[in-house]
Short mmCIF file of C-alpha atoms in Angstrom, two decimals:
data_model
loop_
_atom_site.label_atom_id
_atom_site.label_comp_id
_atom_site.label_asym_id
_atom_site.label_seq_id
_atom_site.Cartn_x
_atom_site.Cartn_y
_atom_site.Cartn_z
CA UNK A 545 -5.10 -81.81 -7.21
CA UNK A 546 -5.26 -78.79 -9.57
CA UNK A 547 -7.18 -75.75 -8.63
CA UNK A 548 -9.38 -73.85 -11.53
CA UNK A 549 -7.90 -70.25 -11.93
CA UNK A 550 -10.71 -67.66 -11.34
CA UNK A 551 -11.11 -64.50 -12.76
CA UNK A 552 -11.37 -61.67 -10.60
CA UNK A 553 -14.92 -60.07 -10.55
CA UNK A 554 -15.69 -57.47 -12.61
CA UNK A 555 -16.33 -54.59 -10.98
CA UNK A 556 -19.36 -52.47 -12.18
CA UNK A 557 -19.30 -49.07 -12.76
CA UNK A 558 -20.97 -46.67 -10.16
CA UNK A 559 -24.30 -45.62 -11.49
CA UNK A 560 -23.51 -41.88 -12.34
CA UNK A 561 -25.22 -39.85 -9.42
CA UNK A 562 -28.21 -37.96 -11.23
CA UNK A 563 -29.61 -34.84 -9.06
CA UNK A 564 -33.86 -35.46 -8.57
CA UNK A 565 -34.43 -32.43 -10.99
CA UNK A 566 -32.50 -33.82 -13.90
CA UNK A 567 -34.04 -37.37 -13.68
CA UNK A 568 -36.05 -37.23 -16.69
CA UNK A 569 -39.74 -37.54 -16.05
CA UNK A 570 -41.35 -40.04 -18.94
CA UNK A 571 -44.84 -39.64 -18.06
CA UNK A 572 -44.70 -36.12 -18.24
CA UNK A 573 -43.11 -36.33 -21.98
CA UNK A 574 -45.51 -38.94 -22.85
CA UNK A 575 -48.45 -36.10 -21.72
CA UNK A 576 -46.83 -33.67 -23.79
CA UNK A 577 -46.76 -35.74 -26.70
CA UNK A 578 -50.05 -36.53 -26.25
CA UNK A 579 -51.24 -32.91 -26.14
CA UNK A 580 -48.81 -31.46 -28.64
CA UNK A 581 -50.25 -29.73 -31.78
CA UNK A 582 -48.16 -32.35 -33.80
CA UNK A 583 -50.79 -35.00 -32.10
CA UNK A 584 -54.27 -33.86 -31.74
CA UNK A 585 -53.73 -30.39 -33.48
CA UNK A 586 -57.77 -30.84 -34.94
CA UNK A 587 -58.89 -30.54 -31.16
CA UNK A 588 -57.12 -26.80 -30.99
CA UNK A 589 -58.19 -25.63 -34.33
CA UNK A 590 -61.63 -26.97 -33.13
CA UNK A 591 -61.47 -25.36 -30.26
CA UNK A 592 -60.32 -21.93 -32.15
CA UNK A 593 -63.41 -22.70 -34.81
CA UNK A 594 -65.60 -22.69 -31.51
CA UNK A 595 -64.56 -19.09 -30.05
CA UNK A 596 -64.70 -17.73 -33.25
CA UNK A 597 -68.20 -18.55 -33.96
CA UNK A 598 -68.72 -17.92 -30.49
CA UNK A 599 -67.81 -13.93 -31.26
CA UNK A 600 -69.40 -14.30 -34.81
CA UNK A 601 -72.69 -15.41 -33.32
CA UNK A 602 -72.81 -14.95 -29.64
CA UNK A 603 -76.54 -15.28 -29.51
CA UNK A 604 -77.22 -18.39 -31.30
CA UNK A 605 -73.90 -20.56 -31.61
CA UNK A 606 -72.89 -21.03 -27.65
CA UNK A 607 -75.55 -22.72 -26.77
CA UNK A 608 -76.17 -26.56 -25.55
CA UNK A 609 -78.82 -26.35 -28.60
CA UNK A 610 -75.65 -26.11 -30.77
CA UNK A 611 -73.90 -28.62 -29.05
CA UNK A 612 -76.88 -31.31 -29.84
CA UNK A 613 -77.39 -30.24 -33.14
CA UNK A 614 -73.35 -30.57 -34.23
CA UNK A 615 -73.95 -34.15 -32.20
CA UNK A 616 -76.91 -35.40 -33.87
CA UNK A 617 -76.94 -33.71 -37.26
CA UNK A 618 -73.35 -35.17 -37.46
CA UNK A 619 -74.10 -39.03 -36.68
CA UNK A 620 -75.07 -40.86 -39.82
CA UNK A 621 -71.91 -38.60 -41.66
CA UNK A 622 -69.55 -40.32 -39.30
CA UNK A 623 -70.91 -43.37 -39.78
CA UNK A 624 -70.24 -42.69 -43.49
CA UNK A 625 -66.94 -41.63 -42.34
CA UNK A 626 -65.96 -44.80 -40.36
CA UNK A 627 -67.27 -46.47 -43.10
CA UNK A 628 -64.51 -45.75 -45.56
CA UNK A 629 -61.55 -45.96 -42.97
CA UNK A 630 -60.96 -49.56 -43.19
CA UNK A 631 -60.83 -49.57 -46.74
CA UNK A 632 -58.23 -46.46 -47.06
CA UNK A 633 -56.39 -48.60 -44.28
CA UNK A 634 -55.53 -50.87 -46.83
CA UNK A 635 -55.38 -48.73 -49.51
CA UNK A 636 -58.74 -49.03 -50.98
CA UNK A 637 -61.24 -46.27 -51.99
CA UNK A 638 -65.11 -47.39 -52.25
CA UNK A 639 -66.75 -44.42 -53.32
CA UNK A 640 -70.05 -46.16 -54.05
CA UNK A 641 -70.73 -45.57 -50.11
CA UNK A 642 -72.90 -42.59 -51.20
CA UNK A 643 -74.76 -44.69 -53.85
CA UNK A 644 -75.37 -47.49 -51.06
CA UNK A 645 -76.55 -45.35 -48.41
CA UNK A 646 -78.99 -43.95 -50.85
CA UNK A 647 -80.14 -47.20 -51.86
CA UNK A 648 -80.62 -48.85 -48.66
CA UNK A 649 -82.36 -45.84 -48.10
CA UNK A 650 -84.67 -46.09 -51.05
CA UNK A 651 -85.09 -49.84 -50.28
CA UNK A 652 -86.29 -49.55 -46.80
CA UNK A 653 -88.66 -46.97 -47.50
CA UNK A 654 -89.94 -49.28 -50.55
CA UNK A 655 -90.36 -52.36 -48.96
CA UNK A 656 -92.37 -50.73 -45.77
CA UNK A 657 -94.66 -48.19 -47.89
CA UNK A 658 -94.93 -50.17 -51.15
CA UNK A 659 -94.85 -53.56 -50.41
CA UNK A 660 -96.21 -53.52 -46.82
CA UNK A 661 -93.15 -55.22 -45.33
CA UNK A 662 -92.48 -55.12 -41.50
CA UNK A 663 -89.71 -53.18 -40.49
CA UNK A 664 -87.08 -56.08 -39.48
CA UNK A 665 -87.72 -57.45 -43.20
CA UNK A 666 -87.57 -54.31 -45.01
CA UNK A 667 -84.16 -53.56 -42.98
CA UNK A 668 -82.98 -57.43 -43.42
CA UNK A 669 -83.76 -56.67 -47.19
CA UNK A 670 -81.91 -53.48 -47.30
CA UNK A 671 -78.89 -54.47 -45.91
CA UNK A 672 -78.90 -57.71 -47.73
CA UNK A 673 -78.77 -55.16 -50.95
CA UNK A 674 -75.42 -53.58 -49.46
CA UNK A 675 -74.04 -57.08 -48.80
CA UNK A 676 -74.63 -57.57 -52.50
CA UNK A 677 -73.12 -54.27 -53.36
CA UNK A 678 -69.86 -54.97 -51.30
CA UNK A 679 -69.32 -58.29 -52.69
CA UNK A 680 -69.70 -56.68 -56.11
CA UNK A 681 -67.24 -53.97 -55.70
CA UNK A 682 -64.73 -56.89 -54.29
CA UNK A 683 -64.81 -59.22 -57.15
CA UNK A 684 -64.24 -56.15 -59.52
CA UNK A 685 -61.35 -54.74 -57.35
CA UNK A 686 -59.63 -57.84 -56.30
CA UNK A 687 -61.09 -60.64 -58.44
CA UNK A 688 -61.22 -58.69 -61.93
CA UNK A 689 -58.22 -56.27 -60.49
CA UNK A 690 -59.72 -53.04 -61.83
CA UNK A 691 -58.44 -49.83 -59.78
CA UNK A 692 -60.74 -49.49 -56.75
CA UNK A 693 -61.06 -46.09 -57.67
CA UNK A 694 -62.69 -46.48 -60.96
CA UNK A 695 -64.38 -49.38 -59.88
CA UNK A 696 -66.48 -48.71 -57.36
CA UNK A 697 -67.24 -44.99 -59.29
CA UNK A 698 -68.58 -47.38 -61.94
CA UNK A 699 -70.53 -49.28 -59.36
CA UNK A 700 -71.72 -46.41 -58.09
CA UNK A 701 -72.83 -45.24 -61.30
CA UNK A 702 -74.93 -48.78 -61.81
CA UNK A 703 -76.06 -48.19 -57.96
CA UNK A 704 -77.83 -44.87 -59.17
CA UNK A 705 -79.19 -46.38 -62.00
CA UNK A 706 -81.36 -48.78 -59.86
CA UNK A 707 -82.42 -46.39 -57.66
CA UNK A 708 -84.30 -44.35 -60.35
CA UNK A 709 -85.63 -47.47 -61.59
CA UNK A 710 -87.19 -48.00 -57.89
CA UNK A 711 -88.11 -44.16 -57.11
CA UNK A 712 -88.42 -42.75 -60.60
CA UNK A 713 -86.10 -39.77 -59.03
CA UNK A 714 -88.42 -39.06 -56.48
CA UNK A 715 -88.60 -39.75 -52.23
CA UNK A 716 -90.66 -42.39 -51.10
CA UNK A 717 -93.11 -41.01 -48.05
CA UNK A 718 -95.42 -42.82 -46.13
CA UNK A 719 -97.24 -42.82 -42.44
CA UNK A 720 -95.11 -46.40 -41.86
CA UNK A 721 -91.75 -44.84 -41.86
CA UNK A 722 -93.11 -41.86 -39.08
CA UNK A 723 -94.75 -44.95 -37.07
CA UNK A 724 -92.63 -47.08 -34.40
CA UNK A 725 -90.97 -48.89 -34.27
CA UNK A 726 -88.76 -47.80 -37.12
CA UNK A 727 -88.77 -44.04 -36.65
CA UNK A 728 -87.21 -45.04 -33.00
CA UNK A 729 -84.00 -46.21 -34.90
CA UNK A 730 -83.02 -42.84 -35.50
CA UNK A 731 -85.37 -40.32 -33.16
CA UNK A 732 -85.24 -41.77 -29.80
CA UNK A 733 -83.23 -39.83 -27.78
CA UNK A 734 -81.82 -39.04 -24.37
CA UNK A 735 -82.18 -35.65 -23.17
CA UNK A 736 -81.89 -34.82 -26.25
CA UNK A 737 -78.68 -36.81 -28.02
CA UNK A 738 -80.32 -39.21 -30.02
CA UNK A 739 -79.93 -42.58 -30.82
CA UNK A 740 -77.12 -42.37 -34.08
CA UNK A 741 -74.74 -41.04 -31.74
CA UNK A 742 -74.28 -44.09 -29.91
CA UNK A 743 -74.36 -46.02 -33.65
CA UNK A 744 -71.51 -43.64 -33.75
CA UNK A 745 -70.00 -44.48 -31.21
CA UNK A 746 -69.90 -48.30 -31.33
CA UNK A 747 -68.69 -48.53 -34.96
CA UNK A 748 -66.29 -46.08 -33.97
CA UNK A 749 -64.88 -48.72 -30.98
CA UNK A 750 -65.36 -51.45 -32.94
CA UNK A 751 -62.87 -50.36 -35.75
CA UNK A 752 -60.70 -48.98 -33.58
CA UNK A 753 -60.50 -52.20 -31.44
CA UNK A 754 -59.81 -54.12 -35.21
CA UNK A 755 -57.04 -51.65 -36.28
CA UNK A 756 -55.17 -51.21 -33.13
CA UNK A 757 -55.85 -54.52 -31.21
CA UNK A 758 -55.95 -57.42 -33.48
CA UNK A 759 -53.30 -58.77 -35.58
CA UNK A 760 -56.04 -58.50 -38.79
CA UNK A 761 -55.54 -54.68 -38.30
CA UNK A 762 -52.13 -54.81 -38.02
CA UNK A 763 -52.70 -56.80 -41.25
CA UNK A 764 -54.40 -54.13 -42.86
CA UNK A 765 -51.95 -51.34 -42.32
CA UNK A 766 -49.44 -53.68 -43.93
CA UNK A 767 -51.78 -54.34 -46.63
CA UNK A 768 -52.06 -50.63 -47.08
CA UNK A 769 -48.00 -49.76 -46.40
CA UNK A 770 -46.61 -52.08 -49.40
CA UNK A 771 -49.05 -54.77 -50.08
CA UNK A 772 -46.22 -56.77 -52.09
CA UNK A 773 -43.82 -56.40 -49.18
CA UNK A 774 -46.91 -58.09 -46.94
CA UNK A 775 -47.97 -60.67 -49.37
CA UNK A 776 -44.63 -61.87 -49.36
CA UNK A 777 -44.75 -62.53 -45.51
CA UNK A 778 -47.71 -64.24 -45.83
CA UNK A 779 -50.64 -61.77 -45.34
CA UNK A 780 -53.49 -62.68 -47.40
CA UNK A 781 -53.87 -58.94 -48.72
CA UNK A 782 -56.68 -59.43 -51.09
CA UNK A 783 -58.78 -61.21 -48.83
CA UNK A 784 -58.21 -58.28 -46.81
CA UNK A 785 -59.40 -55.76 -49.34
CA UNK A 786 -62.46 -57.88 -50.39
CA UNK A 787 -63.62 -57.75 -46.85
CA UNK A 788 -62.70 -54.34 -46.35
CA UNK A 789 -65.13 -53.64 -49.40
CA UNK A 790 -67.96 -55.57 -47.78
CA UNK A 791 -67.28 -54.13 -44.87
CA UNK A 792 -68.05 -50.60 -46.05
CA UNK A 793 -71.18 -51.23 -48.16
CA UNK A 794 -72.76 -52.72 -44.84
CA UNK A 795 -71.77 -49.69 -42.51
CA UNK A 796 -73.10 -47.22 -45.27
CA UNK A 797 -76.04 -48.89 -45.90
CA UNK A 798 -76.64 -49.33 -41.97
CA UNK A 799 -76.11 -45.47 -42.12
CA UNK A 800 -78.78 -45.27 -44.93
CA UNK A 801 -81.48 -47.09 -42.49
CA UNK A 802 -80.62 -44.39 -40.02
CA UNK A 803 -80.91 -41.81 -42.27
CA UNK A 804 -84.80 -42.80 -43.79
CA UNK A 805 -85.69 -43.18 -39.84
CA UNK A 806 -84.57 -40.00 -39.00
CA UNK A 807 -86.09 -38.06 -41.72
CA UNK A 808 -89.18 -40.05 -42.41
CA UNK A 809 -88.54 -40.99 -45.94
CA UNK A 810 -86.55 -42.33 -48.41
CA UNK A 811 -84.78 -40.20 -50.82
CA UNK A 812 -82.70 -41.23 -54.27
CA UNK A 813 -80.35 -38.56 -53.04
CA UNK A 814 -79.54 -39.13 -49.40
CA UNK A 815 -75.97 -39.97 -49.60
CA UNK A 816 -74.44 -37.73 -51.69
CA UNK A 817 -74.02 -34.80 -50.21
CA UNK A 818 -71.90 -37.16 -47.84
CA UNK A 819 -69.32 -38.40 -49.54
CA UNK A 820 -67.04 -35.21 -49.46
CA UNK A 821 -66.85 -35.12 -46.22
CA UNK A 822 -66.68 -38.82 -45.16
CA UNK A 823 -63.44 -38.63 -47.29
CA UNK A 824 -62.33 -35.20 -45.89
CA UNK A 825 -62.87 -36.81 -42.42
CA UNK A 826 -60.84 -39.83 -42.86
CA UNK A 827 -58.49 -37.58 -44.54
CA UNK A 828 -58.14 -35.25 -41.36
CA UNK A 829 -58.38 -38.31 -39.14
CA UNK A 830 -55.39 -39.80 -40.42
CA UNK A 831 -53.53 -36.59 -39.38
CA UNK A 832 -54.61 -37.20 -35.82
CA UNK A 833 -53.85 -39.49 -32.86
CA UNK A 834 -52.40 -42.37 -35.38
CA UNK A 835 -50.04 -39.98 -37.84
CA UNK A 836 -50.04 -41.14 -40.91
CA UNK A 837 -53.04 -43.81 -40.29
CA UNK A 838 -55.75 -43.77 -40.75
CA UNK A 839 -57.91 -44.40 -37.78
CA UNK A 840 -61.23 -44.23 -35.98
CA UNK A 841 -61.07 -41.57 -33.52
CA UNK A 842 -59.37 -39.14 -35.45
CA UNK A 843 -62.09 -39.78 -37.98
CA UNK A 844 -64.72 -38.91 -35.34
CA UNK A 845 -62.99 -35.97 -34.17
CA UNK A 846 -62.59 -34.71 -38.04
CA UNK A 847 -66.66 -35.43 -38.50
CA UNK A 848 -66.81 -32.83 -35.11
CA UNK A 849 -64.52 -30.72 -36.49
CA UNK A 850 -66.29 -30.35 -39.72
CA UNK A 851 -69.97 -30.56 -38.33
CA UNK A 852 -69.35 -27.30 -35.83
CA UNK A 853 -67.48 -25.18 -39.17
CA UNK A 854 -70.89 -26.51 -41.21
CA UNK A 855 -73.26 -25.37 -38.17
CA UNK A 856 -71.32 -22.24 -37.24
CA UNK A 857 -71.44 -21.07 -40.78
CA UNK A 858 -74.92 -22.15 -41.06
CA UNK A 859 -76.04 -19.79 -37.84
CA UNK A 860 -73.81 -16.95 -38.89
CA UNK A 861 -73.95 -16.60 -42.47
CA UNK A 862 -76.93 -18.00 -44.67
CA UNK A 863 -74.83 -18.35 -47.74
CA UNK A 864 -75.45 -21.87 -49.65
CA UNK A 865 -71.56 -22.23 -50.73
CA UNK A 866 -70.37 -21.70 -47.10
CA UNK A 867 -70.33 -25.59 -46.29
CA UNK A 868 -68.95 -26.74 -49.11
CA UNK A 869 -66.24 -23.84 -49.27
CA UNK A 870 -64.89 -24.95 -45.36
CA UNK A 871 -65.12 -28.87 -46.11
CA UNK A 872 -63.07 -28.35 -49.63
CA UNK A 873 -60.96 -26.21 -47.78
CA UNK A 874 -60.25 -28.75 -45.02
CA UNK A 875 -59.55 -31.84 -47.18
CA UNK A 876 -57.20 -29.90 -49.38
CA UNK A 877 -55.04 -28.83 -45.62
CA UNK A 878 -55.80 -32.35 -44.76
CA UNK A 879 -54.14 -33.74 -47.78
CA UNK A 880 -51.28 -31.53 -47.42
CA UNK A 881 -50.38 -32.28 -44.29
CA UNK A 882 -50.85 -35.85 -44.72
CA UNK A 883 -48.68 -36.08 -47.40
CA UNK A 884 -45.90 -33.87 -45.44
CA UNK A 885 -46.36 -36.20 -42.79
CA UNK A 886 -44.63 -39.36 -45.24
CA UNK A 887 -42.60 -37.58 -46.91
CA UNK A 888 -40.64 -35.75 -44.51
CA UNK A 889 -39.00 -38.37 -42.11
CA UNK A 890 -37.60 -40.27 -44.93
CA UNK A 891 -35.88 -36.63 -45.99
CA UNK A 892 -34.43 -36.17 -42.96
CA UNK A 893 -33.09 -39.62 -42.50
CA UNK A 894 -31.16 -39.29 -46.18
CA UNK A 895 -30.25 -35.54 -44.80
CA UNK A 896 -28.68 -38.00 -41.57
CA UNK A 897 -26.98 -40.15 -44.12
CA UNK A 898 -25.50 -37.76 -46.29
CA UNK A 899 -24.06 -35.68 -42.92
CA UNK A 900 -22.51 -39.09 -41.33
CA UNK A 901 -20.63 -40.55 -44.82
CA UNK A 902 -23.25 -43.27 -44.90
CA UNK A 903 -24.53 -44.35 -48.72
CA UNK A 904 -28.00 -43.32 -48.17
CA UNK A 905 -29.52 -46.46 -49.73
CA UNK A 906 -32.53 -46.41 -46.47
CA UNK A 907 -35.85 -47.49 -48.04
CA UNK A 908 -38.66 -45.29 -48.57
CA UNK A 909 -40.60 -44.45 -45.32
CA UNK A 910 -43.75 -46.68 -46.51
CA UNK A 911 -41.49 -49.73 -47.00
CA UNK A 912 -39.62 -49.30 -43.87
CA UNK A 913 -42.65 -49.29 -41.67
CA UNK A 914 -44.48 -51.92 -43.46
CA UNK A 915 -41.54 -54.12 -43.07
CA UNK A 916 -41.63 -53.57 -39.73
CA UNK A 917 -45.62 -54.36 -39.36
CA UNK A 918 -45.21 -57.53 -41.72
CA UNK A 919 -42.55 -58.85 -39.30
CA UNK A 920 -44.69 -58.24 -36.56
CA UNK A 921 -47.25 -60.33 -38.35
CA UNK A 922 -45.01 -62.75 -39.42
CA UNK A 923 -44.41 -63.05 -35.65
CA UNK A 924 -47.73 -63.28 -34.22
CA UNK A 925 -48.39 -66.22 -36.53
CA UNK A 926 -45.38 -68.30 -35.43
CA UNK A 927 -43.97 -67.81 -39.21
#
């Protein structure tokens, strides 16, 4: 009878004793990182906009008036906001979302004063335009695989076109569009925040929910990252884009409904003052909360940002340029520090190399993270 040799346990280390103070406390970083300037640095420059309109008008800015007015008078541009954000997610830009909100616009206002349409037809018709306009900009972009910029700048162009055709350059007015139930879309209200803020608010949940917890926005980011590195692990990236397209003409023509309820008619030109600032929103937004990403709620918070520089100016200075001056002037920071927020981890990480003898051969910072995503997709569908 043999015996098996055993091997004497192992004796584990004592767990170094760490006094209460030093024990690091993780929620308390994680709160700091959520309130640093680095992360939600639009809330504190809002905040600074706010006292110094505050001192520049103290009669007429501080008011709850104000604060309903930058609310309201800022819904249907952050639907126009939100409506761009899935396409820059995967590197698409639809500018033609001016052109369709004007024409869905137009359209409504058509089919109820001209052809004596209900309102749930004229709408249905409407937005059945935009679905026609997204799948138009899709096959050029992905199908005929002309640059998305150009593209939909051309559609846009061809968008205008018709809506002279229809209007003959000039709004369409009628007693229909001030009846109910279609002037409810947009001026019902609850003591006094009207309806478009909760459109806002819903399409603003609904693509945050897609980005952030579904595995099509994960997708999407990829997509947008290195769309090569993501086709190769089996994302379907133009599908994505197509959609994305679609996706945008039907939020910005839902925002041109809105827009024809809430004024009462419907005007060849509604969109375009928008389109600077839906891009300088998504631009801002993608500095905030999601770094580098571009995302719903730092979209909204951009549209609040901008909307209370717009009003404040508005109430303290009457000068016409002001509002274009502060939203140039924001995109242009925005830009910058978008751009500085790529650029400089992959610097520091070849600055690491360099220092520790190691070849710095590290891929770029955009191929690096969509590696990362695309492997998390490749995951989450068993691949």
């Amino acid at each position: 009878m043999t015996s098996t040799p055993t091997r004497p346990a192992a004796l584990r280390p004592p767990a170094p004793h760490r006094h209460p103070g030093l024990v690091p406390a993780a929620p308390v970083r994680r709160v700091a990182a959520a309130l640093s300037f680095r992360n939600i640095g639009a809330v504190y420059v809002w905040l600074v906009i706010a006292v110094l309109f505050s001192v520049w008008a103290p009669e007429t800015f501080p008011t709850a008036t104000t604060v309903k007015q930058v609310l309201n008078g800022n819904a249907v541009a952050g639907l126009v906001a939100l409506s761009v954000v899935a396409p820059l997610a995967a590197r698409v830009f639809d500018l033609s979302v001016a052109y369709t909100m004007s024409l869905t616009s137009v359209l409504t206002a058509y089919f109820l004063v001209s052809a004596g349409l209900g309102p749930s037809a004229a709408i249905a018709l409407a937005m059945t335009a935009a679905l026609l306009i997204g799948v138009v900009n899709g096959v050029v972009v992905v199908v005929l695989r002309v640059d998305s910029f150009i593209a939909t700048l051309a559609t846009g162009a061809l968008i205008q076109s018709l809506i002279t055709m229809v209007t003959n350059d000039s709004s369409i007015t009628g007693v229909q569009l001030l009846a109910e139930p279609f002037a409810s879309i947009a001026q019902l209200d609850a003591g006094g925040i009207t309806l478009p803020v909760l459109y806002l608010l819903l399409a603003a949940v609904a693509i945050w929910f897609l980005l952030e917890h579904t595995a099509t926005g994960r997708r999407l980011y990829a997509t947008g990252f290195n769309a090569d590195a993501a086709r190769l692990q089996g994302v379907r990236t133009d599908r994505l884009r197509f959609l994305t397209l679609v996706t945008s003409a039907l939020l910005s023509g839902a925002a041109g409904v809105v827009f024809a309820s809430s004024v009462g008619s419907g005007s060849p030109t509604a969109g375009t003052p928008y389109l600077l600032s839906a891009y300088a929103a998504a631009f801002v937004g993608a500095t905030q909360l999601r770094a580098g990403r571009f995302n719903a709620w730092g979209t909204v918070l951009a549209v609040l940002l901008l909307g209370t520089g717009v009003t404040g100016l508005g109430l303290a200075t009457s000068a016409p340029w002001a509002a274009s001056l502060f939203t140039g002037s924001v995109l242009i920071v925005a830009l910058v520090l978008t751009g500085g927020r790529i650029t400089l981890p992959a610097a520091l990480r070849r600055r690491r190399g360099n220092t520790s003898g190691v070849t710095p051969d590290a891929p770029p910072e955009g191929a690096t993270t969509s590696a990362t995503s695309t492997s998390a997709t490749s995951k989450e569908n068993g691949e």
